[in-house]
PDB file of C-alpha atoms and ligand atoms in Angstrom:
ATOM      1  CA  UNK E 130      11.011   2.716 -13.946  1.00  0.00           C
ATOM      2  CA  UNK E 131      10.936  -0.688 -15.543  1.00  0.00           C
ATOM      3  CA  UNK E 132       7.862  -2.789 -16.037  1.00  0.00           C
ATOM      4  CA  UNK E 133       6.964  -4.033 -12.500  1.00  0.00           C
ATOM      5  CA  UNK E 134       4.970  -6.871 -14.022  1.00  0.00           C
ATOM      6  CA  UNK E 135       7.860  -8.632 -15.620  1.00  0.00           C
ATOM      7  CA  UNK E 136      10.873  -8.124 -13.413  1.00  0.00           C
ATOM      8  CA  UNK E 137      12.000 -11.023 -11.273  1.00  0.00           C
ATOM      9  CA  UNK E 138      15.024 -10.937  -9.051  1.00  0.00           C
ATOM     10  CA  UNK E 139      14.312 -14.418  -7.727  1.00  0.00           C
ATOM     11  CA  UNK E 140      15.461 -16.672 -10.602  1.00  0.00           C
ATOM     12  CA  UNK E 141      15.744 -19.695  -8.287  1.00  0.00           C
ATOM     13  CA  UNK E 142      12.431 -19.097  -6.544  1.00  0.00           C
ATOM     14  CA  UNK E 143      10.559 -22.256  -5.692  1.00  0.00           C
ATOM     15  CA  UNK E 144       7.489 -22.616  -7.962  1.00  0.00           C
ATOM     16  CA  UNK E 145       4.371 -21.526  -6.205  1.00  0.00           C
ATOM     17  CA  UNK E 146       2.748 -25.072  -6.514  1.00  0.00           C
ATOM     18  CA  UNK E 147       5.537 -26.615  -4.582  1.00  0.00           C
ATOM     19  CA  UNK E 148       5.091 -25.363  -0.976  1.00  0.00           C
ATOM     20  CA  UNK E 149       8.366 -23.835   0.085  1.00  0.00           C
ATOM     21  CA  UNK E 150       9.259 -25.466   3.390  1.00  0.00           C
ATOM     22  CA  UNK E 151       9.932 -22.103   5.009  1.00  0.00           C
ATOM     23  CA  UNK E 152       6.162 -21.516   4.876  1.00  0.00           C
ATOM     24  CA  UNK E 153       3.543 -21.776   6.084  1.00  0.00           C
ATOM     25  CA  UNK E 154       4.563 -19.951   9.186  1.00  0.00           C
ATOM     26  CA  UNK E 155       3.318 -21.253  12.492  1.00  0.00           C
ATOM     27  CA  UNK E 156       3.369 -19.354  15.804  1.00  0.00           C
ATOM     28  CA  UNK E 157       2.339 -21.246  18.878  1.00  0.00           C
ATOM     29  CA  UNK E 158       1.919 -19.688  22.358  1.00  0.00           C
ATOM     30  CA  UNK E 159       4.317 -16.902  21.423  1.00  0.00           C
ATOM     31  CA  UNK E 160       4.992 -14.506  24.335  1.00  0.00           C
ATOM     32  CA  UNK E 161       7.415 -11.682  24.908  1.00  0.00           C
ATOM     33  CA  UNK E 162       8.286  -9.667  28.028  1.00  0.00           C
ATOM     34  CA  UNK E 163      11.278  -7.517  29.000  1.00  0.00           C
ATOM     35  CA  UNK E 164      13.049  -7.864  32.268  1.00  0.00           C
ATOM     36  CA  UNK E 165      10.276  -9.647  34.051  1.00  0.00           C
ATOM     37  CA  UNK E 166       7.933  -6.737  33.257  1.00  0.00           C
ATOM     38  CA  UNK E 167       4.375  -6.888  31.964  1.00  0.00           C
ATOM     39  CA  UNK E 168       4.028  -9.228  28.944  1.00  0.00           C
ATOM     40  CA  UNK E 169       4.007  -7.310  25.740  1.00  0.00           C
ATOM     41  CA  UNK E 170       3.001 -10.223  23.370  1.00  0.00           C
ATOM     42  CA  UNK E 171       0.755 -12.705  24.892  1.00  0.00           C
ATOM     43  CA  UNK E 172       0.203 -16.264  23.844  1.00  0.00           C
ATOM     44  CA  UNK E 173       0.011 -15.615  20.122  1.00  0.00           C
ATOM     45  CA  UNK E 174      -1.147 -18.478  17.890  1.00  0.00           C
ATOM     46  CA  UNK E 175      -1.095 -17.724  14.133  1.00  0.00           C
ATOM     47  CA  UNK E 176      -0.822 -19.585  10.899  1.00  0.00           C
ATOM     48  CA  UNK E 177       0.266 -17.737   7.745  1.00  0.00           C
ATOM     49  CA  UNK E 178      -0.235 -19.505   4.347  1.00  0.00           C
ATOM     50  CA  UNK E 179       2.701 -19.838   1.956  1.00  0.00           C
ATOM     51  CA  UNK E 180       1.604 -17.133  -0.479  1.00  0.00           C
ATOM     52  CA  UNK E 181       0.408 -13.533  -0.722  1.00  0.00           C
ATOM     53  CA  UNK E 182       0.565 -10.423   1.454  1.00  0.00           C
ATOM     54  CA  UNK E 183      -0.386 -10.356   5.185  1.00  0.00           C
ATOM     55  CA  UNK E 184      -0.839  -6.873   6.704  1.00  0.00           C
ATOM     56  CA  UNK E 185      -0.469  -6.538  10.398  1.00  0.00           C
ATOM     57  CA  UNK E 186      -2.510  -3.633  11.841  1.00  0.00           C
ATOM     58  CA  UNK E 187      -3.363  -2.395  15.299  1.00  0.00           C
ATOM     59  CA  UNK E 188      -3.002   0.732  17.489  1.00  0.00           C
ATOM     60  CA  UNK E 189       0.178   2.175  18.744  1.00  0.00           C
ATOM     61  CA  UNK E 190       1.982  -0.113  21.203  1.00  0.00           C
ATOM     62  CA  UNK E 191       0.026  -3.237  20.113  1.00  0.00           C
ATOM     63  CA  UNK E 192       3.219  -5.068  19.530  1.00  0.00           C
ATOM     64  CA  UNK E 193       3.453  -5.031  15.762  1.00  0.00           C
ATOM     65  CA  UNK E 194       7.114  -4.081  15.321  1.00  0.00           C
ATOM     66  CA  UNK E 195       8.184  -6.473  18.007  1.00  0.00           C
ATOM     67  CA  UNK E 196       6.373  -9.229  16.355  1.00  0.00           C
ATOM     68  CA  UNK E 197       8.263  -8.484  13.075  1.00  0.00           C
ATOM     69  CA  UNK E 198      11.531  -8.518  15.052  1.00  0.00           C
ATOM     70  CA  UNK E 199      10.669 -11.831  16.528  1.00  0.00           C
ATOM     71  CA  UNK E 200       9.795 -13.232  13.083  1.00  0.00           C
ATOM     72  CA  UNK E 201      13.176 -12.000  11.770  1.00  0.00           C
ATOM     73  CA  UNK E 202      15.079 -13.357  14.766  1.00  0.00           C
ATOM     74  CA  UNK E 203      16.284  -9.962  15.922  1.00  0.00           C
ATOM     75  CA  UNK E 204      14.920 -10.753  19.334  1.00  0.00           C
ATOM     76  CA  UNK E 205      13.919 -14.115  21.069  1.00  0.00           C
ATOM     77  CA  UNK E 206      10.519 -14.932  22.428  1.00  0.00           C
ATOM     78  CA  UNK E 207      10.288 -15.526  26.214  1.00  0.00           C
ATOM     79  CA  UNK E 208       7.783 -18.294  25.639  1.00  0.00           C
ATOM     80  CA  UNK E 209       6.228 -20.239  22.828  1.00  0.00           C
ATOM     81  CA  UNK E 210       7.712 -20.901  19.432  1.00  0.00           C
ATOM     82  CA  UNK E 211       8.045 -19.628  15.864  1.00  0.00           C
ATOM     83  CA  UNK E 212       8.132 -22.324  13.287  1.00  0.00           C
ATOM     84  CA  UNK E 213       9.565 -21.313   9.820  1.00  0.00           C
ATOM     85  CA  UNK E 214       9.178 -24.873   8.445  1.00  0.00           C
ATOM     86  CA  UNK E 215      11.428 -26.378  11.135  1.00  0.00           C
ATOM     87  CA  UNK E 216      14.427 -24.215  10.111  1.00  0.00           C
ATOM     88  CA  UNK E 217      16.732 -22.653  12.661  1.00  0.00           C
ATOM     89  CA  UNK E 218      16.161 -18.956  13.069  1.00  0.00           C
ATOM     90  CA  UNK E 219      19.603 -18.234  11.525  1.00  0.00           C
ATOM     91  CA  UNK E 220      18.608 -20.171   8.412  1.00  0.00           C
ATOM     92  CA  UNK E 221      15.218 -18.619   8.284  1.00  0.00           C
ATOM     93  CA  UNK E 222      16.653 -15.130   8.645  1.00  0.00           C
ATOM     94  CA  UNK E 223      18.977 -15.681   5.566  1.00  0.00           C
ATOM     95  CA  UNK E 224      15.822 -16.212   3.414  1.00  0.00           C
ATOM     96  CA  UNK E 225      14.147 -13.036   4.638  1.00  0.00           C
ATOM     97  CA  UNK E 226      14.648  -9.279   4.249  1.00  0.00           C
ATOM     98  CA  UNK E 227      13.311  -6.618   6.689  1.00  0.00           C
ATOM     99  CA  UNK E 228      12.690  -3.008   5.662  1.00  0.00           C
ATOM    100  CA  UNK E 229      12.298  -0.552   8.349  1.00  0.00           C
ATOM    101  CA  UNK E 230      10.400   2.828   8.409  1.00  0.00           C
ATOM    102  CA  UNK E 231      13.763   4.705   8.467  1.00  0.00           C
ATOM    103  CA  UNK E 232      16.081   2.905   6.039  1.00  0.00           C
ATOM    104  CA  UNK E 233      19.495   2.129   7.493  1.00  0.00           C
ATOM    105  CA  UNK E 234      21.869   2.718   4.523  1.00  0.00           C
ATOM    106  CA  UNK E 235      25.592   2.301   4.269  1.00  0.00           C
ATOM    107  CA  UNK E 236      27.605   5.605   3.941  1.00  0.00           C
ATOM    108  CA  UNK E 237      28.612   4.728   0.337  1.00  0.00           C
ATOM    109  CA  UNK E 238      27.118   5.320  -3.046  1.00  0.00           C
ATOM    110  CA  UNK E 239      23.665   4.084  -3.977  1.00  0.00           C
ATOM    111  CA  UNK E 240      25.144   1.384  -6.234  1.00  0.00           C
ATOM    112  CA  UNK E 241      27.570   0.322  -3.509  1.00  0.00           C
ATOM    113  CA  UNK E 242      24.662  -0.293  -1.116  1.00  0.00           C
ATOM    114  CA  UNK E 243      23.304  -2.902  -3.551  1.00  0.00           C
ATOM    115  CA  UNK E 244      26.645  -4.255  -4.525  1.00  0.00           C
ATOM    116  CA  UNK E 245      27.482  -4.971  -0.878  1.00  0.00           C
ATOM    117  CA  UNK E 246      24.432  -7.238  -0.546  1.00  0.00           C
ATOM    118  CA  UNK E 247      24.898  -8.943  -3.844  1.00  0.00           C
ATOM    119  CA  UNK E 248      28.505  -9.773  -2.790  1.00  0.00           C
ATOM    120  CA  UNK E 249      27.592 -10.920   0.686  1.00  0.00           C
ATOM    121  CA  UNK E 250      24.857 -13.216  -0.753  1.00  0.00           C
ATOM    122  CA  UNK E 251      27.044 -14.556  -3.498  1.00  0.00           C
ATOM    123  CA  UNK E 252      24.631 -13.268  -6.094  1.00  0.00           C
ATOM    124  CA  UNK E 253      25.569 -12.046  -9.645  1.00  0.00           C
ATOM    125  CA  UNK E 254      26.878  -8.421  -9.244  1.00  0.00           C
ATOM    126  CA  UNK E 255      25.495  -7.337 -12.620  1.00  0.00           C
ATOM    127  CA  UNK E 256      22.056  -7.529 -11.017  1.00  0.00           C
ATOM    128  CA  UNK E 257      22.823  -4.128  -9.437  1.00  0.00           C
ATOM    129  CA  UNK E 258      21.977  -2.113 -12.584  1.00  0.00           C
ATOM    130  CA  UNK E 259      18.672  -3.988 -13.039  1.00  0.00           C
ATOM    131  CA  UNK E 260      17.734  -3.517  -9.427  1.00  0.00           C
ATOM    132  CA  UNK E 261      18.425   0.246  -9.545  1.00  0.00           C
ATOM    133  CA  UNK E 262      16.586   0.432 -12.832  1.00  0.00           C
ATOM    134  CA  UNK E 263      13.648  -1.451 -11.308  1.00  0.00           C
ATOM    135  CA  UNK E 264      13.321   0.998  -8.443  1.00  0.00           C
ATOM    136  CA  UNK E 265      13.918   4.129 -10.583  1.00  0.00           C
ATOM    137  CA  UNK E 266      17.333   4.963  -9.176  1.00  0.00           C
ATOM    138  CA  UNK E 267      19.579   4.088 -12.033  1.00  0.00           C
ATOM    139  CA  UNK E 268      20.331   7.780 -12.652  1.00  0.00           C
ATOM    140  CA  UNK E 269      21.405   8.207  -8.976  1.00  0.00           C
ATOM    141  CA  UNK E 270      23.726   5.179  -8.898  1.00  0.00           C
ATOM    142  CA  UNK E 271      26.962   7.147  -8.180  1.00  0.00           C
ATOM    143  CA  UNK E 272      25.331   9.497  -5.622  1.00  0.00           C
ATOM    144  CA  UNK E 273      26.152   9.069  -1.901  1.00  0.00           C
ATOM    145  CA  UNK E 274      23.176   7.205  -0.479  1.00  0.00           C
ATOM    146  CA  UNK E 275      22.816   9.859   2.355  1.00  0.00           C
ATOM    147  CA  UNK E 276      21.870  12.552  -0.308  1.00  0.00           C
ATOM    148  CA  UNK E 277      18.737  10.593  -1.326  1.00  0.00           C
ATOM    149  CA  UNK E 278      15.334  11.988  -0.438  1.00  0.00           C
ATOM    150  CA  UNK E 279      13.227   9.936   2.063  1.00  0.00           C
ATOM    151  CA  UNK E 280      11.206   8.248  -0.751  1.00  0.00           C
ATOM    152  CA  UNK E 281      14.365   7.511  -2.795  1.00  0.00           C
ATOM    153  CA  UNK E 282      16.113   6.112   0.242  1.00  0.00           C
ATOM    154  CA  UNK E 283      13.179   3.787   0.888  1.00  0.00           C
ATOM    155  CA  UNK E 284      13.311   2.625  -2.672  1.00  0.00           C
ATOM    156  CA  UNK E 285      16.978   1.897  -2.231  1.00  0.00           C
ATOM    157  CA  UNK E 286      16.243  -0.028   0.890  1.00  0.00           C
ATOM    158  CA  UNK E 287      13.718  -2.131  -0.989  1.00  0.00           C
ATOM    159  CA  UNK E 288      16.140  -2.711  -3.890  1.00  0.00           C
ATOM    160  CA  UNK E 289      18.694  -3.862  -1.262  1.00  0.00           C
ATOM    161  CA  UNK E 290      16.114  -6.194   0.231  1.00  0.00           C
ATOM    162  CA  UNK E 291      15.282  -7.682  -3.172  1.00  0.00           C
ATOM    163  CA  UNK E 292      19.009  -8.110  -3.852  1.00  0.00           C
ATOM    164  CA  UNK E 293      18.810 -10.844  -1.118  1.00  0.00           C
ATOM    165  CA  UNK E 294      16.178 -12.670  -3.245  1.00  0.00           C
ATOM    166  CA  UNK E 295      14.152 -13.123  -0.166  1.00  0.00           C
ATOM    167  CA  UNK E 296      11.419 -15.760   0.193  1.00  0.00           C
ATOM    168  CA  UNK E 297       9.784 -13.501   2.763  1.00  0.00           C
ATOM    169  CA  UNK E 298       9.808  -9.703   2.804  1.00  0.00           C
ATOM    170  CA  UNK E 299       9.045  -8.057   6.148  1.00  0.00           C
ATOM    171  CA  UNK E 300       8.057  -4.354   5.953  1.00  0.00           C
ATOM    172  CA  UNK E 301       7.781  -2.273   9.120  1.00  0.00           C
ATOM    173  CA  UNK E 302       5.745   0.916   8.214  1.00  0.00           C
ATOM    174  CA  UNK E 303       7.899   1.067   5.069  1.00  0.00           C
ATOM    175  CA  UNK E 304       5.851   3.952   3.486  1.00  0.00           C
ATOM    176  CA  UNK E 305       5.110   6.005   6.601  1.00  0.00           C
ATOM    177  CA  UNK E 306       5.945   9.705   5.982  1.00  0.00           C
ATOM    178  CA  UNK E 307       6.360   9.255   2.223  1.00  0.00           C
ATOM    179  CA  UNK E 308       4.501  11.406  -0.322  1.00  0.00           C
ATOM    180  CA  UNK E 309       1.596   9.722  -2.320  1.00  0.00           C
ATOM    181  CA  UNK E 310       3.677   9.174  -5.431  1.00  0.00           C
ATOM    182  CA  UNK E 311       6.463   7.532  -3.424  1.00  0.00           C
ATOM    183  CA  UNK E 312       3.903   5.285  -1.615  1.00  0.00           C
ATOM    184  CA  UNK E 313       2.507   4.274  -5.001  1.00  0.00           C
ATOM    185  CA  UNK E 314       5.873   3.331  -6.373  1.00  0.00           C
ATOM    186  CA  UNK E 315       6.876   1.270  -3.270  1.00  0.00           C
ATOM    187  CA  UNK E 316       3.516  -0.485  -3.324  1.00  0.00           C
ATOM    188  CA  UNK E 317       4.050  -1.376  -7.026  1.00  0.00           C
ATOM    189  CA  UNK E 318       7.532  -2.787  -6.255  1.00  0.00           C
ATOM    190  CA  UNK E 319       6.225  -4.814  -3.401  1.00  0.00           C
ATOM    191  CA  UNK E 320       3.216  -6.047  -5.367  1.00  0.00           C
ATOM    192  CA  UNK E 321       5.579  -7.120  -8.121  1.00  0.00           C
ATOM    193  CA  UNK E 322       7.754  -9.067  -5.596  1.00  0.00           C
ATOM    194  CA  UNK E 323       4.663 -10.620  -4.199  1.00  0.00           C
ATOM    195  CA  UNK E 324       3.425 -11.699  -7.588  1.00  0.00           C
ATOM    196  CA  UNK E 325       6.883 -13.305  -8.321  1.00  0.00           C
ATOM    197  CA  UNK E 326       6.335 -15.511  -5.216  1.00  0.00           C
ATOM    198  CA  UNK E 327       7.967 -13.394  -2.411  1.00  0.00           C
ATOM    199  CA  UNK E 328       5.809 -13.777   0.741  1.00  0.00           C
ATOM    200  CA  UNK E 329       5.055 -10.333   2.079  1.00  0.00           C
ATOM    201  CA  UNK E 330       4.298  -9.475   5.745  1.00  0.00           C
ATOM    202  CA  UNK E 331       3.747  -5.754   6.303  1.00  0.00           C
ATOM    203  CA  UNK E 332       2.968  -3.629   9.286  1.00  0.00           C
ATOM    204  CA  UNK E 333       1.131  -0.418   8.427  1.00  0.00           C
ATOM    205  CA  UNK E 334      -1.306   2.161   9.880  1.00  0.00           C
ATOM    206  CA  UNK E 335      -2.217   3.237   6.340  1.00  0.00           C
ATOM    207  CA  UNK E 336      -5.735   1.741   5.965  1.00  0.00           C
ATOM    208  CA  UNK E 337      -5.935   2.530   2.263  1.00  0.00           C
ATOM    209  CA  UNK E 338      -2.656   0.727   1.650  1.00  0.00           C
ATOM    210  CA  UNK E 339      -3.765  -2.239   3.669  1.00  0.00           C
ATOM    211  CA  UNK E 340      -6.965  -2.457   1.581  1.00  0.00           C
ATOM    212  CA  UNK E 341      -4.839  -2.263  -1.649  1.00  0.00           C
ATOM    213  CA  UNK E 342      -2.176  -4.733  -0.575  1.00  0.00           C
ATOM    214  CA  UNK E 343      -3.530  -7.221   1.910  1.00  0.00           C
ATOM    215  CA  UNK E 344      -4.703 -10.731   1.224  1.00  0.00           C
ATOM    216  CA  UNK E 345      -5.244 -11.296   4.884  1.00  0.00           C
ATOM    217  CA  UNK E 346      -5.170  -9.044   7.924  1.00  0.00           C
ATOM    218  CA  UNK E 347      -3.781  -9.775  11.438  1.00  0.00           C
ATOM    219  CA  UNK E 348      -5.252  -7.297  13.961  1.00  0.00           C
ATOM    220  CA  UNK E 349      -3.229  -6.946  17.145  1.00  0.00           C
ATOM    221  CA  UNK E 350      -4.318  -5.201  20.288  1.00  0.00           C
ATOM    222  CA  UNK E 351      -2.692  -5.249  23.712  1.00  0.00           C
ATOM    223  CA  UNK E 352      -0.239  -7.812  22.644  1.00  0.00           C
ATOM    224  CA  UNK E 353      -2.939 -10.350  21.353  1.00  0.00           C
ATOM    225  CA  UNK E 354      -4.191 -11.408  18.021  1.00  0.00           C
ATOM    226  CA  UNK E 355      -7.670 -10.075  18.104  1.00  0.00           C
ATOM    227  CA  UNK E 356      -8.620 -10.946  14.524  1.00  0.00           C
ATOM    228  CA  UNK E 357      -6.991 -12.770  11.612  1.00  0.00           C
ATOM    229  CA  UNK E 358      -8.856 -13.358   8.382  1.00  0.00           C
ATOM    230  CA  UNK E 359      -9.225 -12.469   4.747  1.00  0.00           C
ATOM    231  CA  UNK E 360      -8.861  -8.770   3.932  1.00  0.00           C
ATOM    232  CA  UNK E 361     -12.112  -8.954   1.926  1.00  0.00           C
ATOM    233  CA  UNK E 362     -13.996  -9.941   5.070  1.00  0.00           C
ATOM    234  CA  UNK E 363     -12.019  -7.884   7.711  1.00  0.00           C
ATOM    235  CA  UNK E 364     -12.440  -4.417   6.095  1.00  0.00           C
ATOM    236  CA  UNK E 365     -16.145  -4.409   5.498  1.00  0.00           C
ATOM    237  CA  UNK E 366     -17.013  -6.503   8.645  1.00  0.00           C
ATOM    238  CA  UNK E 367     -14.477  -6.445  11.393  1.00  0.00           C
ATOM    239  CA  UNK E 368     -15.576  -8.750  14.123  1.00  0.00           C
ATOM    240  CA  UNK E 369     -14.270  -6.956  17.223  1.00  0.00           C
ATOM    241  CA  UNK E 370     -15.238  -3.592  18.581  1.00  0.00           C
ATOM    242  CA  UNK E 371     -11.574  -2.546  18.907  1.00  0.00           C
ATOM    243  CA  UNK E 372     -10.921  -3.114  15.175  1.00  0.00           C
ATOM    244  CA  UNK E 373     -14.190  -1.266  14.297  1.00  0.00           C
ATOM    245  CA  UNK E 374     -13.050   1.639  16.403  1.00  0.00           C
ATOM    246  CA  UNK E 375      -9.516   1.497  14.967  1.00  0.00           C
ATOM    247  CA  UNK E 376     -10.770   1.553  11.391  1.00  0.00           C
ATOM    248  CA  UNK E 377     -13.179   4.418  12.025  1.00  0.00           C
ATOM    249  CA  UNK E 378     -10.355   6.564  13.455  1.00  0.00           C
ATOM    250  CA  UNK E 379     -11.384   6.435  17.077  1.00  0.00           C
ATOM    251  CA  UNK E 380      -8.548   6.664  19.610  1.00  0.00           C
ATOM    252  CA  UNK E 381      -7.821   3.007  20.847  1.00  0.00           C
ATOM    253  CA  UNK E 382      -5.708   2.110  23.873  1.00  0.00           C
TER     254      UNK E 382
HETATM  255  N1  ATP A 619      13.074  -2.951  24.757  1.00  0.00           N
HETATM  256  C1  ATP A 619      11.919  -2.726  25.330  1.00  0.00           C
HETATM  257  N2  ATP A 619      11.727  -2.835  26.556  1.00  0.00           N
HETATM  258  C2  ATP A 619      10.499  -2.538  27.148  1.00  0.00           C
HETATM  259  N3  ATP A 619       9.350  -2.287  26.502  1.00  0.00           N
HETATM  260  C3  ATP A 619       9.518  -2.248  25.149  1.00  0.00           C
HETATM  261  C4  ATP A 619      10.718  -2.402  24.522  1.00  0.00           C
HETATM  262  N4  ATP A 619      10.512  -2.375  23.146  1.00  0.00           N
HETATM  263  C5  ATP A 619       9.212  -2.071  22.993  1.00  0.00           C
HETATM  264  N5  ATP A 619       8.605  -1.973  24.213  1.00  0.00           N
HETATM  265  C6  ATP A 619       7.181  -1.760  24.372  1.00  0.00           C
HETATM  266  O1  ATP A 619       6.463  -2.794  23.769  1.00  0.00           O
HETATM  267  C7  ATP A 619       5.177  -2.265  23.234  1.00  0.00           C
HETATM  268  C8  ATP A 619       4.999  -2.608  21.800  1.00  0.00           C
HETATM  269  O2  ATP A 619       6.010  -2.014  21.060  1.00  0.00           O
HETATM  270  P1  ATP A 619       5.957  -2.021  19.395  1.00  0.00           P
HETATM  271  O3  ATP A 619       7.055  -1.184  18.914  1.00  0.00           O
HETATM  272  O4  ATP A 619       5.930  -3.484  18.911  1.00  0.00           O
HETATM  273  O5  ATP A 619       4.528  -1.413  19.094  1.00  0.00           O
HETATM  274  P2  ATP A 619       3.807  -1.107  17.700  1.00  0.00           P
HETATM  275  O6  ATP A 619       2.522  -1.937  17.736  1.00  0.00           O
HETATM  276  O7  ATP A 619       4.816  -1.352  16.614  1.00  0.00           O
HETATM  277  O8  ATP A 619       3.459   0.427  17.866  1.00  0.00           O
HETATM  278  P3  ATP A 619       3.514   1.630  16.845  1.00  0.00           P
HETATM  279  O9  ATP A 619       2.240   1.513  16.040  1.00  0.00           O
HETATM  280  O10 ATP A 619       3.397   2.827  17.693  1.00  0.00           O
HETATM  281  O11 ATP A 619       4.776   1.588  16.022  1.00  0.00           O
HETATM  282  C9  ATP A 619       5.201  -0.739  23.360  1.00  0.00           C
HETATM  283  O12 ATP A 619       4.461  -0.413  24.586  1.00  0.00           O
HETATM  284  C10 ATP A 619       6.695  -0.439  23.668  1.00  0.00           C
HETATM  285  O13 ATP A 619       6.854   0.591  24.617  1.00  0.00           O
END
């Protein structure tokens, strides 16, 4: 794999001292319910700073994946608002990339999966080789994407996300069910993107990963933000009983 420290796929990235107007992200009174049922996300207020990596944690069913889908505009809130710097959700989505736990790949070659995105986004198509090199898949470029292992498929999904040159990278349990080496390489790719100015918002149950990656942690429970603060304060001293229970491995409902 290439040096993660030096590779940038965001040549036009806005310098970090000039606040990109997509960020900070502001959520105000955000709520979500389906078909007049019980509210799933309840009155969320949240401010995310322009830089770094936010990790969203919380027990099963807390609403983490739905929150990411709302942020990406895949579903609409039933109340409140999401403010990506005043941009329309369509414009905001064009500046984001979302990677799911199970990558959804085109039934084409590995390289064609990247090429498709580069073409769609009007980006130089010769970036394909560099992206594949970056995620350690250059030697599999001609292979059908469906023949990749789980870890390789996830690295391809990340390369495809980086092909969009996203200002914001959303990750939904992107390393769940991968082996430790694959987890490490995905973390390195994400860290590199983050150090190049890509804002990362990641959902994970992997406490070790959250400690390695997070600048700040949002802890959700029962559709509410129970805690939001710097990772260096959250992990040693969670303020809520529910976060303490979650971190110590107790079953939380
Ligand atoms: N389309 C839907 N209609 C009704 N309820 C839904 C729908 N989609 C999700 N839910 C419910 O919303 C709640 C939150 O779901 P979500 O997937 O966001 O949880 P999560 O925090 O990501 O959980 P996990 O850690 O298990 O992935 C769950 O109880 C789920 O059953």
